[in-house]
Amino acid sequence: MAQDTTALRVAGSTAASGSAAAVERRANIFGMTQQAEVAVLRPRDCGRWPHGLRAAMAARIAALNGEPELAGHYRTDAGDYAALADPSVDGSGQGLAEVMAFMDKVAVETRDVSAPDIASLQAAGIGDADIVRLCELNAFLAYQLRVIAGLRVLNEVYA
Amino acid sequence: MTRVITKFTRNVPHWQPRLKPVDLEEASQEQLDALKVTPSNTKVSEYVLTLAHDVESLKVRSPLFNAIMYDEGGMSRSERELGALGASMVNHCIYCAAVHAARHAQLEKSTDVTDKLFRDGARADLSPRDRAIFDFAVALSEAPPRVGQEHVAALRDAGLDEAEVLDLILSSALFGWANRLMHVLGDPVRVS
């Protein structure tokens, strides 16, 4: 394996996997995927969402989507926010109930998201830039966990 | 007057943000660099101006998007569009579905496949290869994903090699990302 990236590691992709040659030809994409992880999890300008909270929300989205190993990868960086990595914690104890409800809906009930969901975040005092930051984190996780789920079955069938 | 579009169409609607995009007049140098704004190029879509609120993500997203959809080799461009369309139909992202159905029709020089998909949904009568590709994209796009070995076996039986399957994974997954921006941050509208 040419690169050590979260997606390849969690999917169990190695140089011996059926997808190894194809992955090698898309090495640029796996490299940029890892850069995107840094951009949404550990940005220089994190706005209202510190790195620990971002890690907890990433772990939560992975858990909601049945990816416990990816959830574990992110939970280790969640620090004081680790409780929020558990989707059964609604965030009210941390003053983040609206944010957790929004993140859960975008992650798993995407098609049902509508204008009032954004309006309710704005009504809770969350600025537009911070709303976009939440969406980018959620959207990246949706991509990364699906690359992992897809690679895993690819390697099972094209062994 | 604007009217929000709720049905799938190839006629690409206007995208109307649900929040205030970055104002170019107030943009930081990092935002201007990411938007590739120069004195001779000041045209930037409202969508990209909205994403410019998170400039670090935007800078990585655009080259990644282009690589997954357009890099040479592996799966054909029109089949990658079919993967993008499958994801967009699951997530009901009307705007993304319109753009990628239109590109599919343009690349294939035929509206047959996308006509059937928009008319009949998952039951559309497709070729075995398109059927396997669409079903895989749909299964991967559900939340949680429910893609299994049977979906990949169907791709293999339809003649796809590992490189094509990898490109399908990437293009379908990428629209899990794109849909959660387009469908969440704005409305597809017709302006009259």
Coordinates of C-alpha atoms in Angstrom, one line a residue:
Chain A
M1 CA 0.0 0.0 0.0
A2 CA 1.5 3.3 -1.1
Q3 CA -0.3 5.5 1.4
D4 CA -1.5 5.4 4.9
T5 CA -4.9 7.0 4.8
T6 CA -7.8 6.7 7.2
A7 CA -10.1 5.3 4.4
L8 CA -7.7 2.6 3.3
R9 CA -6.7 1.6 6.8
V10 CA -10.3 1.3 8.1
A11 CA -11.4 -0.5 5.0
G12 CA -8.6 -3.0 5.5
S13 CA -7.1 -2.3 2.1
T14 CA -3.5 -3.5 1.7
A15 CA -1.1 -4.2 -1.1
A16 CA -2.5 -7.7 -1.2
S17 CA -6.1 -6.6 -1.6
G18 CA -8.0 -7.2 -4.8
S19 CA -8.4 -3.5 -5.3
A20 CA -4.7 -2.7 -4.7
A21 CA -3.7 -1.9 -8.3
A22 CA -6.9 0.2 -8.9
V23 CA -6.3 2.1 -5.6
E24 CA -2.7 2.8 -6.6
R25 CA -3.9 4.3 -9.9
R26 CA -6.2 6.6 -7.8
A27 CA -3.5 7.5 -5.3
N28 CA -4.1 11.2 -5.9
I29 CA -7.7 10.8 -4.9
F30 CA -6.9 8.9 -1.7
G31 CA -4.3 11.6 -0.9
M32 CA -6.8 14.4 -1.4
T33 CA -9.4 12.5 0.7
Q34 CA -6.9 12.5 3.6
Q35 CA -6.3 16.3 3.1
A36 CA -10.1 16.8 3.2
E37 CA -10.2 15.0 6.6
V38 CA -7.7 17.5 7.9
A39 CA -9.6 20.4 6.5
V40 CA -12.9 19.5 8.2
L41 CA -11.6 17.8 11.4
R42 CA -8.6 20.0 12.2
P43 CA -8.9 23.3 10.3
R44 CA -6.8 26.4 11.3
D45 CA -10.0 28.4 11.6
C46 CA -12.5 26.2 13.3
G47 CA -15.1 28.9 13.9
R48 CA -17.5 27.9 16.7
W49 CA -16.6 24.2 16.5
P50 CA -13.3 23.3 18.2
H51 CA -11.4 20.2 17.1
G52 CA -12.6 18.0 19.9
L53 CA -16.2 18.7 19.1
R54 CA -15.6 18.1 15.4
A55 CA -14.0 14.7 16.3
A56 CA -17.0 13.8 18.4
M57 CA -19.5 14.7 15.7
A58 CA -17.5 12.7 13.1
A59 CA -17.5 9.7 15.5
R60 CA -21.2 10.1 16.0
I61 CA -21.9 10.2 12.2
A62 CA -19.8 7.1 11.7
A63 CA -21.6 5.3 14.5
L64 CA -25.0 6.3 13.1
N65 CA -23.9 4.7 9.8
G66 CA -22.7 1.4 11.3
E67 CA -19.0 2.1 11.0
P68 CA -17.7 1.4 14.6
E69 CA -14.0 1.3 13.6
L70 CA -14.2 4.7 11.9
A71 CA -16.1 6.0 14.9
G72 CA -13.3 4.8 17.1
H73 CA -10.7 6.6 15.0
Y74 CA -12.4 9.9 15.5
R75 CA -13.5 9.4 19.2
T76 CA -9.9 9.3 20.4
D77 CA -9.6 13.0 19.5
A78 CA -12.9 14.0 21.0
G79 CA -11.5 15.0 24.4
D80 CA -14.1 16.8 26.6
Y81 CA -16.8 16.3 23.9
A82 CA -16.4 12.4 23.9
A83 CA -20.0 11.9 25.3
L84 CA -21.4 13.4 22.0
A85 CA -19.8 10.6 20.0
D86 CA -22.7 8.4 21.3
P87 CA -25.8 9.0 19.1
S88 CA -28.1 8.4 22.1
V89 CA -26.7 11.5 23.8
D90 CA -28.9 14.4 22.6
G91 CA -26.5 17.2 23.3
S92 CA -28.8 19.2 25.7
G93 CA -26.3 18.7 28.5
Q94 CA -23.7 20.5 26.4
G95 CA -26.1 23.2 25.1
L96 CA -25.8 21.6 21.6
A97 CA -29.2 19.9 21.2
E98 CA -30.1 21.8 18.0
V99 CA -26.7 21.1 16.5
M100 CA -26.8 17.4 17.3
A101 CA -30.4 17.1 15.9
F102 CA -29.3 18.8 12.8
M103 CA -26.2 16.7 12.3
D104 CA -28.1 13.5 12.9
K105 CA -30.8 14.5 10.3
V106 CA -28.3 15.5 7.7
A107 CA -26.4 12.3 8.2
V108 CA -29.2 9.8 8.0
E109 CA -32.5 11.5 6.9
T110 CA -30.8 13.7 4.2
R111 CA -33.8 13.7 1.8
D112 CA -36.0 15.2 4.5
V113 CA -33.8 18.2 5.3
S114 CA -35.6 21.4 4.3
A115 CA -35.4 25.2 4.8
P116 CA -36.8 25.2 8.4
D117 CA -33.8 23.0 9.5
I118 CA -31.4 25.8 8.5
A119 CA -33.7 28.5 10.0
S120 CA -33.8 26.7 13.3
L121 CA -30.0 26.8 13.6
Q122 CA -30.1 30.5 12.7
A123 CA -32.7 31.1 15.4
A124 CA -30.4 29.3 17.9
G125 CA -27.9 32.0 17.1
I126 CA -25.6 30.0 14.9
G127 CA -24.0 32.1 12.2
D128 CA -24.0 31.3 8.5
A129 CA -20.3 30.4 8.3
D130 CA -20.7 28.0 11.2
I131 CA -23.7 26.4 9.5
V132 CA -21.6 25.8 6.4
R133 CA -18.8 24.3 8.6
L134 CA -21.3 21.8 10.1
C135 CA -22.5 20.8 6.7
E136 CA -19.0 20.3 5.3
L137 CA -18.0 18.1 8.2
N138 CA -21.2 16.1 7.8
A139 CA -20.8 15.9 4.0
F140 CA -17.2 14.8 4.1
L141 CA -18.0 12.0 6.6
A142 CA -20.8 10.8 4.3
Y143 CA -18.3 10.5 1.6
Q144 CA -15.5 8.9 3.6
L145 CA -17.6 6.3 5.3
R146 CA -19.1 5.3 2.0
V147 CA -15.6 4.9 0.4
I148 CA -14.8 2.6 3.3
A149 CA -18.0 0.6 3.0
G150 CA -17.5 0.2 -0.8
L151 CA -13.9 -0.7 -0.6
R152 CA -14.6 -3.3 2.0
V153 CA -17.1 -5.2 -0.3
L154 CA -14.9 -4.6 -3.3
N155 CA -12.0 -6.4 -1.6
E156 CA -14.3 -9.3 -0.5
V157 CA -15.6 -10.0 -4.0
Y158 CA -12.4 -9.2 -6.1
A159 CA -10.1 -11.0 -3.7
Chain B
M1 CA -41.5 35.0 -8.3
T2 CA -39.6 31.9 -7.4
R3 CA -41.0 28.4 -7.1
V4 CA -39.2 25.5 -5.4
I5 CA -38.8 22.5 -7.6
T6 CA -39.7 19.1 -5.9
K7 CA -39.7 16.7 -8.9
F8 CA -36.7 15.3 -10.7
T9 CA -35.9 17.0 -14.0
R10 CA -33.0 17.3 -16.4
N11 CA -33.9 21.0 -16.8
V12 CA -31.3 22.4 -14.4
P13 CA -33.0 24.7 -11.9
H14 CA -31.5 27.8 -10.3
W15 CA -29.9 27.1 -6.8
Q16 CA -31.1 29.6 -4.2
P17 CA -29.1 29.6 -0.9
R18 CA -30.9 29.3 2.4
L19 CA -28.2 31.5 4.0
K20 CA -26.1 34.5 3.0
P21 CA -23.2 33.6 0.7
V22 CA -19.8 35.3 1.1
D23 CA -19.9 38.9 -0.2
L24 CA -17.0 39.2 -2.7
E25 CA -16.4 42.8 -1.5
E26 CA -15.8 41.5 2.0
A27 CA -13.9 38.3 1.1
S28 CA -10.5 37.5 2.6
Q29 CA -7.5 37.0 0.4
E30 CA -7.6 33.2 1.2
Q31 CA -11.3 33.2 0.0
L32 CA -10.4 35.1 -3.2
D33 CA -7.6 32.7 -3.9
A34 CA -9.8 29.6 -3.3
L35 CA -12.5 31.2 -5.5
K36 CA -9.9 31.9 -8.2
V37 CA -11.2 35.5 -8.4
T38 CA -9.0 37.7 -10.5
P39 CA -9.7 41.2 -12.0
S40 CA -10.7 39.5 -15.2
N41 CA -12.7 36.7 -13.6
T42 CA -15.3 37.9 -11.0
K43 CA -18.0 35.4 -11.9
V44 CA -18.6 33.0 -9.0
S45 CA -21.8 31.0 -8.5
E46 CA -23.8 31.6 -5.3
Y47 CA -23.2 28.0 -4.4
V48 CA -19.4 28.4 -4.4
L49 CA -19.8 31.7 -2.6
T50 CA -21.8 29.8 0.1
L51 CA -19.1 27.2 0.4
A52 CA -16.5 29.9 0.7
H53 CA -17.6 30.4 4.3
D54 CA -15.5 27.2 4.9
V55 CA -12.6 28.1 2.7
E56 CA -10.2 25.3 3.9
S57 CA -12.8 22.6 2.8
L58 CA -13.5 24.4 -0.4
K59 CA -9.8 24.4 -1.4
V60 CA -9.6 20.6 -1.1
R61 CA -13.0 19.8 -2.4
S62 CA -12.8 21.2 -5.9
P63 CA -9.7 19.3 -7.1
L64 CA -11.0 16.1 -5.4
F65 CA -14.3 16.5 -7.1
N66 CA -12.7 17.0 -10.5
A67 CA -10.3 14.0 -10.1
I68 CA -13.1 11.6 -9.1
M69 CA -15.4 12.7 -12.0
Y70 CA -13.0 13.4 -14.8
D71 CA -9.6 11.7 -14.3
E72 CA -8.7 9.3 -17.2
G73 CA -8.9 5.5 -17.1
G74 CA -11.3 3.3 -15.2
M75 CA -15.0 3.9 -15.5
S76 CA -16.5 5.9 -18.3
R77 CA -17.6 9.4 -17.6
S78 CA -21.2 8.7 -18.3
E79 CA -21.2 5.7 -15.9
R80 CA -19.7 7.9 -13.2
E81 CA -22.6 10.3 -13.8
L82 CA -25.0 7.4 -13.3
G83 CA -23.4 6.7 -9.9
A84 CA -23.8 10.4 -9.0
L85 CA -27.4 10.3 -10.1
G86 CA -28.2 7.2 -8.0
A87 CA -26.9 9.0 -4.9
S88 CA -28.7 12.2 -5.8
M89 CA -32.0 10.3 -6.2
V90 CA -31.6 8.5 -2.8
N91 CA -31.0 11.9 -1.1
H92 CA -33.6 13.6 -3.2
C93 CA -31.1 16.3 -4.3
I94 CA -33.1 17.8 -7.2
Y95 CA -30.4 20.1 -8.3
C96 CA -27.6 17.5 -8.3
A97 CA -29.9 15.0 -10.0
A98 CA -30.7 17.5 -12.8
V99 CA -27.1 18.4 -13.4
H100 CA -25.8 14.8 -13.6
A101 CA -28.8 13.5 -15.5
A102 CA -28.2 16.2 -18.1
R103 CA -24.5 15.3 -18.3
H104 CA -25.3 11.6 -18.6
A105 CA -27.8 12.3 -21.5
Q106 CA -25.2 14.6 -23.2
L107 CA -22.4 12.1 -22.9
E108 CA -24.6 9.2 -24.1
K109 CA -26.3 11.4 -26.7
S110 CA -29.6 9.8 -25.4
T111 CA -32.1 10.7 -22.8
D112 CA -33.4 7.1 -22.6
V113 CA -31.8 6.0 -19.4
T114 CA -32.6 9.2 -17.4
D115 CA -36.1 9.4 -18.8
K116 CA -36.8 5.9 -17.5
L117 CA -35.2 6.6 -14.1
F118 CA -37.1 9.8 -13.5
R119 CA -40.3 8.2 -14.7
D120 CA -40.1 4.8 -13.1
G121 CA -37.6 5.3 -10.3
A122 CA -35.9 2.1 -9.0
R123 CA -38.1 -0.1 -11.1
A124 CA -36.9 1.5 -14.4
D125 CA -36.1 -1.0 -17.2
L126 CA -32.3 -0.7 -17.6
S127 CA -29.6 -2.7 -19.4
P128 CA -28.0 -5.3 -17.0
R129 CA -24.9 -3.2 -16.8
D130 CA -26.7 0.1 -16.0
R131 CA -28.9 -1.8 -13.6
A132 CA -26.0 -3.2 -11.6
I133 CA -24.3 0.3 -11.5
F134 CA -27.5 2.1 -10.4
D135 CA -28.4 -0.5 -7.8
F136 CA -24.9 -0.3 -6.3
A137 CA -25.0 3.5 -6.1
V138 CA -28.4 3.4 -4.4
A139 CA -27.3 0.8 -1.9
L140 CA -24.1 2.7 -1.0
S141 CA -26.0 5.9 -0.7
E142 CA -28.6 4.7 1.8
A143 CA -27.9 5.7 5.4
P144 CA -26.5 3.5 6.8
P145 CA -25.1 2.1 3.5
R146 CA -26.6 -1.4 2.8
V147 CA -24.1 -2.3 0.1
G148 CA -23.2 -6.0 0.2
Q149 CA -21.2 -8.6 -1.7
E150 CA -24.3 -9.3 -3.9
H151 CA -24.1 -5.8 -5.3
V152 CA -20.4 -6.1 -6.2
A153 CA -21.0 -9.6 -7.6
A154 CA -23.7 -8.1 -9.9
L155 CA -21.1 -5.5 -11.1
R156 CA -18.6 -8.2 -11.8
D157 CA -21.1 -10.4 -13.6
A158 CA -22.0 -7.3 -15.7
G159 CA -18.4 -7.1 -16.8
L160 CA -16.9 -4.4 -14.6
D161 CA -13.3 -4.7 -13.5
E162 CA -11.9 -3.6 -10.2
A163 CA -10.8 -0.1 -11.5
E164 CA -14.4 0.6 -12.7
V165 CA -15.9 -0.6 -9.4
L166 CA -13.5 1.6 -7.5
D167 CA -14.5 4.6 -9.7
L168 CA -18.2 3.8 -9.1
I169 CA -17.6 3.7 -5.3
L170 CA -15.8 7.1 -5.5
S171 CA -18.3 8.9 -7.7
S172 CA -21.3 7.6 -5.7
A173 CA -19.7 8.4 -2.4
L174 CA -18.7 11.8 -3.6
F175 CA -22.4 12.6 -4.1
G176 CA -23.1 11.6 -0.5
W177 CA -20.9 14.7 0.1
A178 CA -22.2 17.0 -2.6
N179 CA -25.9 16.2 -1.9
R180 CA -25.4 17.2 1.8
L181 CA -24.3 20.6 0.7
M182 CA -26.6 21.3 -2.3
H183 CA -29.8 19.8 -0.8
V184 CA -29.2 21.1 2.7
L185 CA -27.9 24.7 2.1
G186 CA -30.2 25.8 -0.6
D187 CA -33.4 25.2 -2.7
P188 CA -33.7 24.3 -6.4
V189 CA -36.0 27.0 -7.8
R190 CA -37.5 28.3 -11.1
V191 CA -37.6 32.1 -11.4
S192 CA -40.4 33.6 -13.3

